[in-house]
Amino acid sequence: MAQINYLNFKASAITLTISCLILAASAGSFYDEMDITFGGERAKILNGGQDLTLSLDQYSGSGFQSKNEYLFGRFDMQLKLVPANSAGTVTTFYLSSQGAGHDEIDFEFLGNSTGNPYTVHTNVFSQGKGDKEQQFHLWFDPTAAFHTYTILWNPQRIIFLIDNIPVRVFNNHEAAGVPFPKSQPMRVYASLWNADDWATQGGRVKTDWTKAPFTASYRKFNANADKVGANSKSTTSENDNQTWRTQGLDGAGRNRIRWVQNKHMIYNYCNDRNRFPNGLPVECSRSRFL
């Protein structure tokens, strides 16, 4: 910056200001933020870019991805899941890089037969390795109204939140040899697809195609995050709220996550000794909240 003369600096500042204004004006528009990746007309952007629906039928699901790549940030999306008999369907909202050694941070919503609860499936991949699943049943009906699902990702930890209530924390334990996603930029992805070989009660309940098309709705996407440009260097985030960079759990957050994990967690890989007969993963003994 010291090498840039005053006039160039002033011009750059004006350009940055204009860019920020454009970003603010387009925030939340799916036209500006997302590309449809598969499913054709099964993915629909509605209401001038404020809403997006994904549909699944017996021929195809549908999905979209962010135009931008990010390296750390807070990512919020409001979802309303497939109602009634959603058995066999999987609705997703996640971050992922590309390639065999990819990183990924997952929210997956596993449908169920009418009257039975959705399963919220979370996972973290680093350098192509996952196997860090936790699952929850929600304390509300996720098909009746929109709720906000958040992935907060900074160099110290990943926090999964639902309506701003933390449900899971995955801390950075690289010092103990546990890979942590920190160097590969990721895009935001979402999809609706059929996984009736495993999604509902271990694959015992199949998709009822007479109920198709199945539809999930998305709105109010916000990425307060570092975008990564063509030169692979982070740019400034889209607004001035930078608390996500160092955010952890305060006392209230710890109380909330205790409540969620005590009352609503249905699977934790760190308790699955049958799956890890030679010893639980290293991080399981190092974090109270995983």
PDB file of C-alpha atoms in Angstrom:
ATOM      1  CA  MET A   1       0.000   0.000   0.000  1.00  0.00           C
ATOM      2  CA  ALA A   2       2.900   2.368   0.783  1.00  0.00           C
ATOM      3  CA  GLN A   3       4.065   2.085  -2.811  1.00  0.00           C
ATOM      4  CA  ILE A   4       0.795   3.339  -4.237  1.00  0.00           C
ATOM      5  CA  ASN A   5       0.703   7.103  -4.756  1.00  0.00           C
ATOM      6  CA  TYR A   6      -2.036   9.204  -3.270  1.00  0.00           C
ATOM      7  CA  LEU A   7      -4.072   9.639  -6.463  1.00  0.00           C
ATOM      8  CA  ASN A   8      -4.093   5.921  -7.202  1.00  0.00           C
ATOM      9  CA  PHE A   9      -4.999   5.198  -3.604  1.00  0.00           C
ATOM     10  CA  LYS A  10      -7.917   7.651  -3.760  1.00  0.00           C
ATOM     11  CA  ALA A  11      -9.167   6.142  -7.026  1.00  0.00           C
ATOM     12  CA  SER A  12      -8.934   2.654  -5.531  1.00  0.00           C
ATOM     13  CA  ALA A  13     -10.871   3.791  -2.469  1.00  0.00           C
ATOM     14  CA  ILE A  14     -13.636   5.204  -4.676  1.00  0.00           C
ATOM     15  CA  THR A  15     -13.763   1.976  -6.664  1.00  0.00           C
ATOM     16  CA  LEU A  16     -13.912  -0.075  -3.460  1.00  0.00           C
ATOM     17  CA  THR A  17     -16.737   2.097  -2.138  1.00  0.00           C
ATOM     18  CA  ILE A  18     -18.735   1.620  -5.343  1.00  0.00           C
ATOM     19  CA  SER A  19     -18.086  -2.128  -5.250  1.00  0.00           C
ATOM     20  CA  CYS A  20     -19.291  -2.336  -1.651  1.00  0.00           C
ATOM     21  CA  LEU A  21     -22.447  -0.455  -2.571  1.00  0.00           C
ATOM     22  CA  ILE A  22     -23.093  -2.874  -5.419  1.00  0.00           C
ATOM     23  CA  LEU A  23     -22.588  -5.798  -3.078  1.00  0.00           C
ATOM     24  CA  ALA A  24     -24.971  -4.314  -0.543  1.00  0.00           C
ATOM     25  CA  ALA A  25     -27.592  -3.740  -3.235  1.00  0.00           C
ATOM     26  CA  SER A  26     -27.353  -7.303  -4.514  1.00  0.00           C
ATOM     27  CA  ALA A  27     -27.050  -9.097  -1.171  1.00  0.00           C
ATOM     28  CA  GLY A  28     -29.537 -11.910  -0.876  1.00  0.00           C
ATOM     29  CA  SER A  29     -30.338 -12.121  -4.605  1.00  0.00           C
ATOM     30  CA  PHE A  30     -29.991 -15.666  -5.865  1.00  0.00           C
ATOM     31  CA  TYR A  31     -29.556 -14.295  -9.394  1.00  0.00           C
ATOM     32  CA  ASP A  32     -26.417 -12.494  -8.266  1.00  0.00           C
ATOM     33  CA  GLU A  33     -25.078 -15.035  -5.784  1.00  0.00           C
ATOM     34  CA  MET A  34     -25.832 -18.482  -7.223  1.00  0.00           C
ATOM     35  CA  ASP A  35     -25.674 -20.649 -10.350  1.00  0.00           C
ATOM     36  CA  ILE A  36     -28.051 -23.550 -10.979  1.00  0.00           C
ATOM     37  CA  THR A  37     -25.874 -26.653 -11.321  1.00  0.00           C
ATOM     38  CA  PHE A  38     -28.291 -29.442 -12.208  1.00  0.00           C
ATOM     39  CA  GLY A  39     -31.953 -30.279 -12.512  1.00  0.00           C
ATOM     40  CA  GLY A  40     -32.973 -27.742 -15.142  1.00  0.00           C
ATOM     41  CA  GLU A  41     -36.448 -26.362 -14.493  1.00  0.00           C
ATOM     42  CA  ARG A  42     -36.609 -28.236 -11.212  1.00  0.00           C
ATOM     43  CA  ALA A  43     -34.600 -25.354  -9.732  1.00  0.00           C
ATOM     44  CA  LYS A  44     -36.496 -22.072  -9.783  1.00  0.00           C
ATOM     45  CA  ILE A  45     -35.432 -18.584  -8.722  1.00  0.00           C
ATOM     46  CA  LEU A  46     -38.522 -16.628  -7.731  1.00  0.00           C
ATOM     47  CA  ASN A  47     -39.663 -13.215  -6.488  1.00  0.00           C
ATOM     48  CA  GLY A  48     -36.983 -11.216  -8.242  1.00  0.00           C
ATOM     49  CA  GLY A  49     -34.186 -13.374  -6.885  1.00  0.00           C
ATOM     50  CA  GLN A  50     -35.312 -13.437  -3.247  1.00  0.00           C
ATOM     51  CA  ASP A  51     -36.437 -17.070  -3.177  1.00  0.00           C
ATOM     52  CA  LEU A  52     -35.221 -20.324  -4.677  1.00  0.00           C
ATOM     53  CA  THR A  53     -36.935 -23.710  -4.771  1.00  0.00           C
ATOM     54  CA  LEU A  54     -35.421 -27.096  -5.546  1.00  0.00           C
ATOM     55  CA  SER A  55     -37.522 -30.039  -6.655  1.00  0.00           C
ATOM     56  CA  LEU A  56     -36.985 -33.772  -6.940  1.00  0.00           C
ATOM     57  CA  ASP A  57     -38.885 -36.253  -9.094  1.00  0.00           C
ATOM     58  CA  GLN A  58     -38.157 -39.795 -10.222  1.00  0.00           C
ATOM     59  CA  TYR A  59     -35.969 -38.498 -13.047  1.00  0.00           C
ATOM     60  CA  SER A  60     -33.718 -35.991 -11.294  1.00  0.00           C
ATOM     61  CA  GLY A  61     -33.055 -33.821  -8.303  1.00  0.00           C
ATOM     62  CA  SER A  62     -31.690 -30.286  -8.512  1.00  0.00           C
ATOM     63  CA  GLY A  63     -29.057 -28.033  -7.016  1.00  0.00           C
ATOM     64  CA  PHE A  64     -27.137 -24.775  -7.051  1.00  0.00           C
ATOM     65  CA  GLN A  65     -23.755 -23.389  -6.036  1.00  0.00           C
ATOM     66  CA  SER A  66     -22.335 -19.980  -5.177  1.00  0.00           C
ATOM     67  CA  LYS A  67     -20.662 -17.940  -7.868  1.00  0.00           C
ATOM     68  CA  ASN A  68     -17.925 -17.043  -5.389  1.00  0.00           C
ATOM     69  CA  GLU A  69     -15.368 -19.078  -3.495  1.00  0.00           C
ATOM     70  CA  TYR A  70     -14.608 -18.261   0.130  1.00  0.00           C
ATOM     71  CA  LEU A  71     -11.860 -18.889   2.643  1.00  0.00           C
ATOM     72  CA  PHE A  72     -13.495 -18.567   6.077  1.00  0.00           C
ATOM     73  CA  GLY A  73     -16.672 -16.756   6.960  1.00  0.00           C
ATOM     74  CA  ARG A  74     -20.206 -16.990   8.296  1.00  0.00           C
ATOM     75  CA  PHE A  75     -22.785 -18.448   5.908  1.00  0.00           C
ATOM     76  CA  ASP A  76     -26.503 -18.158   6.671  1.00  0.00           C
ATOM     77  CA  MET A  77     -29.375 -19.680   4.728  1.00  0.00           C
ATOM     78  CA  GLN A  78     -33.066 -19.954   5.530  1.00  0.00           C
ATOM     79  CA  LEU A  79     -34.637 -23.282   4.541  1.00  0.00           C
ATOM     80  CA  LYS A  80     -38.102 -24.806   4.592  1.00  0.00           C
ATOM     81  CA  LEU A  81     -37.824 -28.540   4.065  1.00  0.00           C
ATOM     82  CA  VAL A  82     -39.910 -30.995   2.043  1.00  0.00           C
ATOM     83  CA  PRO A  83     -43.227 -31.431   3.891  1.00  0.00           C
ATOM     84  CA  ALA A  84     -45.304 -34.552   4.661  1.00  0.00           C
ATOM     85  CA  ASN A  85     -43.803 -37.823   3.375  1.00  0.00           C
ATOM     86  CA  SER A  86     -40.200 -36.863   2.639  1.00  0.00           C
ATOM     87  CA  ALA A  87     -38.760 -40.378   3.101  1.00  0.00           C
ATOM     88  CA  GLY A  88     -35.731 -41.060   0.923  1.00  0.00           C
ATOM     89  CA  THR A  89     -35.036 -37.398   0.166  1.00  0.00           C
ATOM     90  CA  VAL A  90     -31.964 -35.457   1.220  1.00  0.00           C
ATOM     91  CA  THR A  91     -31.901 -31.650   1.280  1.00  0.00           C
ATOM     92  CA  THR A  92     -28.492 -30.042   1.702  1.00  0.00           C
ATOM     93  CA  PHE A  93     -26.702 -26.801   2.506  1.00  0.00           C
ATOM     94  CA  TYR A  94     -22.925 -27.117   2.695  1.00  0.00           C
ATOM     95  CA  LEU A  95     -19.484 -25.795   1.809  1.00  0.00           C
ATOM     96  CA  SER A  96     -17.039 -27.747  -0.320  1.00  0.00           C
ATOM     97  CA  SER A  97     -13.817 -27.454  -2.265  1.00  0.00           C
ATOM     98  CA  GLN A  98     -13.071 -29.689  -5.241  1.00  0.00           C
ATOM     99  CA  GLY A  99     -10.775 -32.630  -5.900  1.00  0.00           C
ATOM    100  CA  ALA A 100      -9.857 -35.923  -4.258  1.00  0.00           C
ATOM    101  CA  GLY A 101      -8.415 -34.240  -1.159  1.00  0.00           C
ATOM    102  CA  HIS A 102     -11.338 -31.883  -0.798  1.00  0.00           C
ATOM    103  CA  ASP A 103     -12.602 -30.101   2.321  1.00  0.00           C
ATOM    104  CA  GLU A 104     -16.306 -30.005   3.166  1.00  0.00           C
ATOM    105  CA  ILE A 105     -18.639 -28.784   5.927  1.00  0.00           C
ATOM    106  CA  ASP A 106     -22.109 -30.348   5.759  1.00  0.00           C
ATOM    107  CA  PHE A 107     -25.665 -29.727   6.771  1.00  0.00           C
ATOM    108  CA  GLU A 108     -27.795 -32.576   5.338  1.00  0.00           C
ATOM    109  CA  PHE A 109     -31.468 -33.010   6.149  1.00  0.00           C
ATOM    110  CA  LEU A 110     -32.660 -36.605   5.877  1.00  0.00           C
ATOM    111  CA  GLY A 111     -36.365 -36.902   5.157  1.00  0.00           C
ATOM    112  CA  ASN A 112     -38.770 -39.300   6.862  1.00  0.00           C
ATOM    113  CA  SER A 113     -42.245 -40.743   6.554  1.00  0.00           C
ATOM    114  CA  THR A 114     -45.116 -38.475   7.558  1.00  0.00           C
ATOM    115  CA  GLY A 115     -45.208 -37.775  11.276  1.00  0.00           C
ATOM    116  CA  ASN A 116     -41.620 -38.854  11.930  1.00  0.00           C
ATOM    117  CA  PRO A 117     -38.830 -36.333  12.508  1.00  0.00           C
ATOM    118  CA  TYR A 118     -36.205 -35.186  10.071  1.00  0.00           C
ATOM    119  CA  THR A 119     -32.625 -36.113  10.906  1.00  0.00           C
ATOM    120  CA  VAL A 120     -30.107 -33.270  10.706  1.00  0.00           C
ATOM    121  CA  HIS A 121     -26.809 -34.828   9.634  1.00  0.00           C
ATOM    122  CA  THR A 122     -23.566 -32.854  10.087  1.00  0.00           C
ATOM    123  CA  ASN A 123     -20.061 -33.780   8.996  1.00  0.00           C
ATOM    124  CA  VAL A 124     -16.634 -32.222   8.482  1.00  0.00           C
ATOM    125  CA  PHE A 125     -14.174 -33.341   5.808  1.00  0.00           C
ATOM    126  CA  SER A 126     -10.554 -32.267   5.616  1.00  0.00           C
ATOM    127  CA  GLN A 127      -8.098 -33.395   2.948  1.00  0.00           C
ATOM    128  CA  GLY A 128     -10.672 -35.859   1.655  1.00  0.00           C
ATOM    129  CA  LYS A 129     -11.376 -37.558   4.983  1.00  0.00           C
ATOM    130  CA  GLY A 130     -14.662 -37.232   6.859  1.00  0.00           C
ATOM    131  CA  ASP A 131     -16.170 -39.794   9.236  1.00  0.00           C
ATOM    132  CA  LYS A 132     -16.990 -37.105  11.818  1.00  0.00           C
ATOM    133  CA  GLU A 133     -20.760 -37.338  11.819  1.00  0.00           C
ATOM    134  CA  GLN A 134     -23.168 -35.992  14.375  1.00  0.00           C
ATOM    135  CA  GLN A 135     -26.927 -36.195  13.958  1.00  0.00           C
ATOM    136  CA  PHE A 136     -29.832 -34.425  15.621  1.00  0.00           C
ATOM    137  CA  HIS A 137     -33.599 -34.326  15.708  1.00  0.00           C
ATOM    138  CA  LEU A 138     -34.966 -30.799  15.649  1.00  0.00           C
ATOM    139  CA  TRP A 139     -37.075 -29.208  18.366  1.00  0.00           C
ATOM    140  CA  PHE A 140     -39.474 -27.733  15.776  1.00  0.00           C
ATOM    141  CA  ASP A 141     -41.144 -28.739  12.514  1.00  0.00           C
ATOM    142  CA  PRO A 142     -38.672 -27.685   9.783  1.00  0.00           C
ATOM    143  CA  THR A 143     -41.345 -28.014   7.098  1.00  0.00           C
ATOM    144  CA  ALA A 144     -43.862 -25.579   8.610  1.00  0.00           C
ATOM    145  CA  ALA A 145     -41.797 -22.392   8.340  1.00  0.00           C
ATOM    146  CA  PHE A 146     -38.376 -21.085   7.388  1.00  0.00           C
ATOM    147  CA  HIS A 147     -35.513 -21.483   9.846  1.00  0.00           C
ATOM    148  CA  THR A 148     -31.951 -20.178   9.620  1.00  0.00           C
ATOM    149  CA  TYR A 149     -29.067 -22.638   9.300  1.00  0.00           C
ATOM    150  CA  THR A 150     -25.556 -21.273   9.745  1.00  0.00           C
ATOM    151  CA  ILE A 151     -22.037 -22.520   9.118  1.00  0.00           C
ATOM    152  CA  LEU A 152     -19.422 -20.402  10.868  1.00  0.00           C
ATOM    153  CA  TRP A 153     -15.893 -21.262   9.753  1.00  0.00           C
ATOM    154  CA  ASN A 154     -12.765 -19.568  11.042  1.00  0.00           C
ATOM    155  CA  PRO A 155      -9.172 -20.786  11.554  1.00  0.00           C
ATOM    156  CA  GLN A 156      -9.892 -21.859  15.139  1.00  0.00           C
ATOM    157  CA  ARG A 157     -13.163 -23.761  14.772  1.00  0.00           C
ATOM    158  CA  ILE A 158     -16.327 -24.581  12.856  1.00  0.00           C
ATOM    159  CA  ILE A 159     -19.676 -23.893  14.511  1.00  0.00           C
ATOM    160  CA  PHE A 160     -23.001 -25.216  13.232  1.00  0.00           C
ATOM    161  CA  LEU A 161     -25.973 -23.097  14.316  1.00  0.00           C
ATOM    162  CA  ILE A 162     -29.736 -23.381  13.902  1.00  0.00           C
ATOM    163  CA  ASP A 163     -31.701 -20.180  14.492  1.00  0.00           C
ATOM    164  CA  ASN A 164     -28.470 -18.867  16.017  1.00  0.00           C
ATOM    165  CA  ILE A 165     -28.386 -21.714  18.557  1.00  0.00           C
ATOM    166  CA  PRO A 166     -25.083 -23.629  18.376  1.00  0.00           C
ATOM    167  CA  VAL A 167     -25.618 -27.350  17.884  1.00  0.00           C
ATOM    168  CA  ARG A 168     -22.053 -28.438  17.182  1.00  0.00           C
ATOM    169  CA  VAL A 169     -18.470 -27.177  17.379  1.00  0.00           C
ATOM    170  CA  PHE A 170     -15.526 -28.762  15.596  1.00  0.00           C
ATOM    171  CA  ASN A 171     -12.298 -27.262  16.921  1.00  0.00           C
ATOM    172  CA  ASN A 172      -8.955 -27.025  15.159  1.00  0.00           C
ATOM    173  CA  HIS A 173      -6.720 -29.760  16.626  1.00  0.00           C
ATOM    174  CA  GLU A 174      -4.001 -29.714  13.997  1.00  0.00           C
ATOM    175  CA  ALA A 175      -1.420 -29.642  16.783  1.00  0.00           C
ATOM    176  CA  ALA A 176      -2.618 -33.150  17.691  1.00  0.00           C
ATOM    177  CA  GLY A 177      -2.459 -34.333  14.088  1.00  0.00           C
ATOM    178  CA  VAL A 178      -6.136 -33.825  13.204  1.00  0.00           C
ATOM    179  CA  PRO A 179      -6.589 -32.257   9.741  1.00  0.00           C
ATOM    180  CA  PHE A 180      -8.630 -29.050   9.707  1.00  0.00           C
ATOM    181  CA  PRO A 181     -10.040 -27.268   6.631  1.00  0.00           C
ATOM    182  CA  LYS A 182      -8.120 -24.019   6.376  1.00  0.00           C
ATOM    183  CA  SER A 183      -6.296 -23.705   3.059  1.00  0.00           C
ATOM    184  CA  GLN A 184      -8.752 -24.718   0.327  1.00  0.00           C
ATOM    185  CA  PRO A 185     -11.350 -22.141  -0.747  1.00  0.00           C
ATOM    186  CA  MET A 186     -14.874 -23.504  -0.756  1.00  0.00           C
ATOM    187  CA  ARG A 187     -18.113 -22.685  -2.524  1.00  0.00           C
ATOM    188  CA  VAL A 188     -21.588 -22.827  -1.023  1.00  0.00           C
ATOM    189  CA  TYR A 189     -23.720 -25.677  -2.364  1.00  0.00           C
ATOM    190  CA  ALA A 190     -27.301 -26.798  -1.955  1.00  0.00           C
ATOM    191  CA  SER A 191     -29.202 -29.715  -3.425  1.00  0.00           C
ATOM    192  CA  LEU A 192     -32.258 -31.923  -3.194  1.00  0.00           C
ATOM    193  CA  TRP A 193     -31.751 -35.529  -4.241  1.00  0.00           C
ATOM    194  CA  ASN A 194     -32.867 -39.119  -3.743  1.00  0.00           C
ATOM    195  CA  ALA A 195     -30.903 -41.309  -1.329  1.00  0.00           C
ATOM    196  CA  ASP A 196     -33.449 -43.916  -0.342  1.00  0.00           C
ATOM    197  CA  ASP A 197     -30.748 -46.576  -0.200  1.00  0.00           C
ATOM    198  CA  TRP A 198     -29.560 -45.085   3.130  1.00  0.00           C
ATOM    199  CA  ALA A 199     -31.225 -41.799   4.089  1.00  0.00           C
ATOM    200  CA  THR A 200     -34.374 -42.892   5.919  1.00  0.00           C
ATOM    201  CA  GLN A 201     -34.048 -45.424   8.720  1.00  0.00           C
ATOM    202  CA  GLY A 202     -30.957 -46.914   7.126  1.00  0.00           C
ATOM    203  CA  GLY A 203     -32.654 -47.337   3.760  1.00  0.00           C
ATOM    204  CA  ARG A 204     -35.567 -49.363   5.097  1.00  0.00           C
ATOM    205  CA  VAL A 205     -38.099 -46.701   4.052  1.00  0.00           C
ATOM    206  CA  LYS A 206     -38.068 -45.913   0.334  1.00  0.00           C
ATOM    207  CA  THR A 207     -39.120 -42.827  -1.598  1.00  0.00           C
ATOM    208  CA  ASP A 208     -42.816 -42.804  -2.493  1.00  0.00           C
ATOM    209  CA  TRP A 209     -42.733 -41.400  -6.012  1.00  0.00           C
ATOM    210  CA  THR A 210     -46.513 -40.987  -6.078  1.00  0.00           C
ATOM    211  CA  LYS A 211     -45.873 -37.977  -3.805  1.00  0.00           C
ATOM    212  CA  ALA A 212     -43.416 -36.363  -6.256  1.00  0.00           C
ATOM    213  CA  PRO A 213     -42.380 -33.721  -7.003  1.00  0.00           C
ATOM    214  CA  PHE A 214     -40.795 -33.022  -3.632  1.00  0.00           C
ATOM    215  CA  THR A 215     -39.878 -29.375  -3.053  1.00  0.00           C
ATOM    216  CA  ALA A 216     -37.608 -27.536  -0.606  1.00  0.00           C
ATOM    217  CA  SER A 217     -37.358 -23.752  -0.360  1.00  0.00           C
ATOM    218  CA  TYR A 218     -34.378 -21.467   0.268  1.00  0.00           C
ATOM    219  CA  ARG A 219     -34.164 -17.750   0.977  1.00  0.00           C
ATOM    220  CA  LYS A 220     -32.089 -14.994   2.635  1.00  0.00           C
ATOM    221  CA  PHE A 221     -28.639 -16.303   1.839  1.00  0.00           C
ATOM    222  CA  ASN A 222     -25.894 -14.204   3.385  1.00  0.00           C
ATOM    223  CA  ALA A 223     -22.140 -14.700   3.233  1.00  0.00           C
ATOM    224  CA  ASN A 224     -20.209 -12.498   5.635  1.00  0.00           C
ATOM    225  CA  ALA A 225     -16.982 -14.016   4.439  1.00  0.00           C
ATOM    226  CA  ASP A 226     -13.673 -13.589   2.690  1.00  0.00           C
ATOM    227  CA  LYS A 227     -14.139 -14.038  -1.029  1.00  0.00           C
ATOM    228  CA  VAL A 228     -11.243 -15.500  -2.958  1.00  0.00           C
ATOM    229  CA  GLY A 229     -10.398 -14.021  -6.333  1.00  0.00           C
ATOM    230  CA  ALA A 230      -8.528 -15.280  -9.360  1.00  0.00           C
ATOM    231  CA  ASN A 231      -5.197 -14.520  -7.694  1.00  0.00           C
ATOM    232  CA  SER A 232      -6.182 -16.838  -4.789  1.00  0.00           C
ATOM    233  CA  LYS A 233      -5.899 -14.058  -2.212  1.00  0.00           C
ATOM    234  CA  SER A 234      -8.720 -13.168   0.148  1.00  0.00           C
ATOM    235  CA  THR A 235     -10.673  -9.992  -0.412  1.00  0.00           C
ATOM    236  CA  THR A 236     -12.623  -8.072   2.180  1.00  0.00           C
ATOM    237  CA  SER A 237     -15.836  -9.532   3.520  1.00  0.00           C
ATOM    238  CA  GLU A 238     -19.218  -8.300   2.349  1.00  0.00           C
ATOM    239  CA  ASN A 239     -20.048  -6.305   5.451  1.00  0.00           C
ATOM    240  CA  ASP A 240     -18.316  -4.893   8.492  1.00  0.00           C
ATOM    241  CA  ASN A 241     -19.409  -7.481  11.064  1.00  0.00           C
ATOM    242  CA  GLN A 242     -16.175  -9.378  11.639  1.00  0.00           C
ATOM    243  CA  THR A 243     -17.034 -11.215  14.860  1.00  0.00           C
ATOM    244  CA  TRP A 244     -16.997 -14.539  13.011  1.00  0.00           C
ATOM    245  CA  ARG A 245     -13.209 -14.329  12.606  1.00  0.00           C
ATOM    246  CA  THR A 246     -12.560 -15.277  16.233  1.00  0.00           C
ATOM    247  CA  GLN A 247     -16.011 -16.365  17.401  1.00  0.00           C
ATOM    248  CA  GLY A 248     -16.263 -19.216  19.874  1.00  0.00           C
ATOM    249  CA  LEU A 249     -18.813 -20.179  22.505  1.00  0.00           C
ATOM    250  CA  ASP A 250     -19.590 -17.827  25.371  1.00  0.00           C
ATOM    251  CA  GLY A 251     -21.376 -18.972  28.529  1.00  0.00           C
ATOM    252  CA  ALA A 252     -24.812 -18.706  26.950  1.00  0.00           C
ATOM    253  CA  GLY A 253     -23.600 -20.604  23.901  1.00  0.00           C
ATOM    254  CA  ARG A 254     -22.191 -23.396  26.043  1.00  0.00           C
ATOM    255  CA  ASN A 255     -25.489 -23.703  27.886  1.00  0.00           C
ATOM    256  CA  ARG A 256     -27.418 -23.857  24.623  1.00  0.00           C
ATOM    257  CA  ILE A 257     -25.183 -26.472  23.043  1.00  0.00           C
ATOM    258  CA  ARG A 258     -25.413 -28.605  26.209  1.00  0.00           C
ATOM    259  CA  TRP A 259     -29.200 -28.480  25.901  1.00  0.00           C
ATOM    260  CA  VAL A 260     -29.131 -29.415  22.211  1.00  0.00           C
ATOM    261  CA  GLN A 261     -26.651 -32.242  22.633  1.00  0.00           C
ATOM    262  CA  ASN A 262     -28.314 -33.640  25.752  1.00  0.00           C
ATOM    263  CA  LYS A 263     -31.887 -33.467  24.428  1.00  0.00           C
ATOM    264  CA  HIS A 264     -31.691 -33.690  20.649  1.00  0.00           C
ATOM    265  CA  MET A 265     -28.491 -35.454  19.565  1.00  0.00           C
ATOM    266  CA  ILE A 266     -29.167 -38.948  18.224  1.00  0.00           C
ATOM    267  CA  TYR A 267     -25.678 -39.921  16.988  1.00  0.00           C
ATOM    268  CA  ASN A 268     -22.137 -38.848  17.854  1.00  0.00           C
ATOM    269  CA  TYR A 269     -19.171 -40.534  16.198  1.00  0.00           C
ATOM    270  CA  CYS A 270     -17.170 -39.867  19.347  1.00  0.00           C
ATOM    271  CA  ASN A 271     -19.392 -42.297  21.247  1.00  0.00           C
ATOM    272  CA  ASP A 272     -19.299 -45.039  18.622  1.00  0.00           C
ATOM    273  CA  ARG A 273     -16.729 -47.506  19.947  1.00  0.00           C
ATOM    274  CA  ASN A 274     -18.037 -50.265  17.692  1.00  0.00           C
ATOM    275  CA  ARG A 275     -17.082 -48.167  14.702  1.00  0.00           C
ATOM    276  CA  PHE A 276     -13.648 -47.347  16.114  1.00  0.00           C
ATOM    277  CA  PRO A 277     -12.579 -50.570  17.887  1.00  0.00           C
ATOM    278  CA  ASN A 278      -8.947 -49.491  17.959  1.00  0.00           C
ATOM    279  CA  GLY A 279      -9.710 -46.247  19.784  1.00  0.00           C
ATOM    280  CA  LEU A 280     -11.804 -43.166  19.236  1.00  0.00           C
ATOM    281  CA  PRO A 281     -10.450 -40.353  17.030  1.00  0.00           C
ATOM    282  CA  VAL A 282      -7.919 -38.101  18.739  1.00  0.00           C
ATOM    283  CA  GLU A 283     -10.159 -35.051  18.860  1.00  0.00           C
ATOM    284  CA  CYS A 284     -12.814 -36.922  20.827  1.00  0.00           C
ATOM    285  CA  SER A 285     -10.766 -36.667  24.004  1.00  0.00           C
ATOM    286  CA  ARG A 286      -9.731 -33.060  23.482  1.00  0.00           C
ATOM    287  CA  SER A 287     -12.985 -31.125  23.088  1.00  0.00           C
ATOM    288  CA  ARG A 288     -16.045 -31.018  25.302  1.00  0.00           C
ATOM    289  CA  PHE A 289     -18.151 -29.797  22.379  1.00  0.00           C
ATOM    290  CA  LEU A 290     -17.357 -31.437  19.022  1.00  0.00           C
TER     291      LEU A 290
END
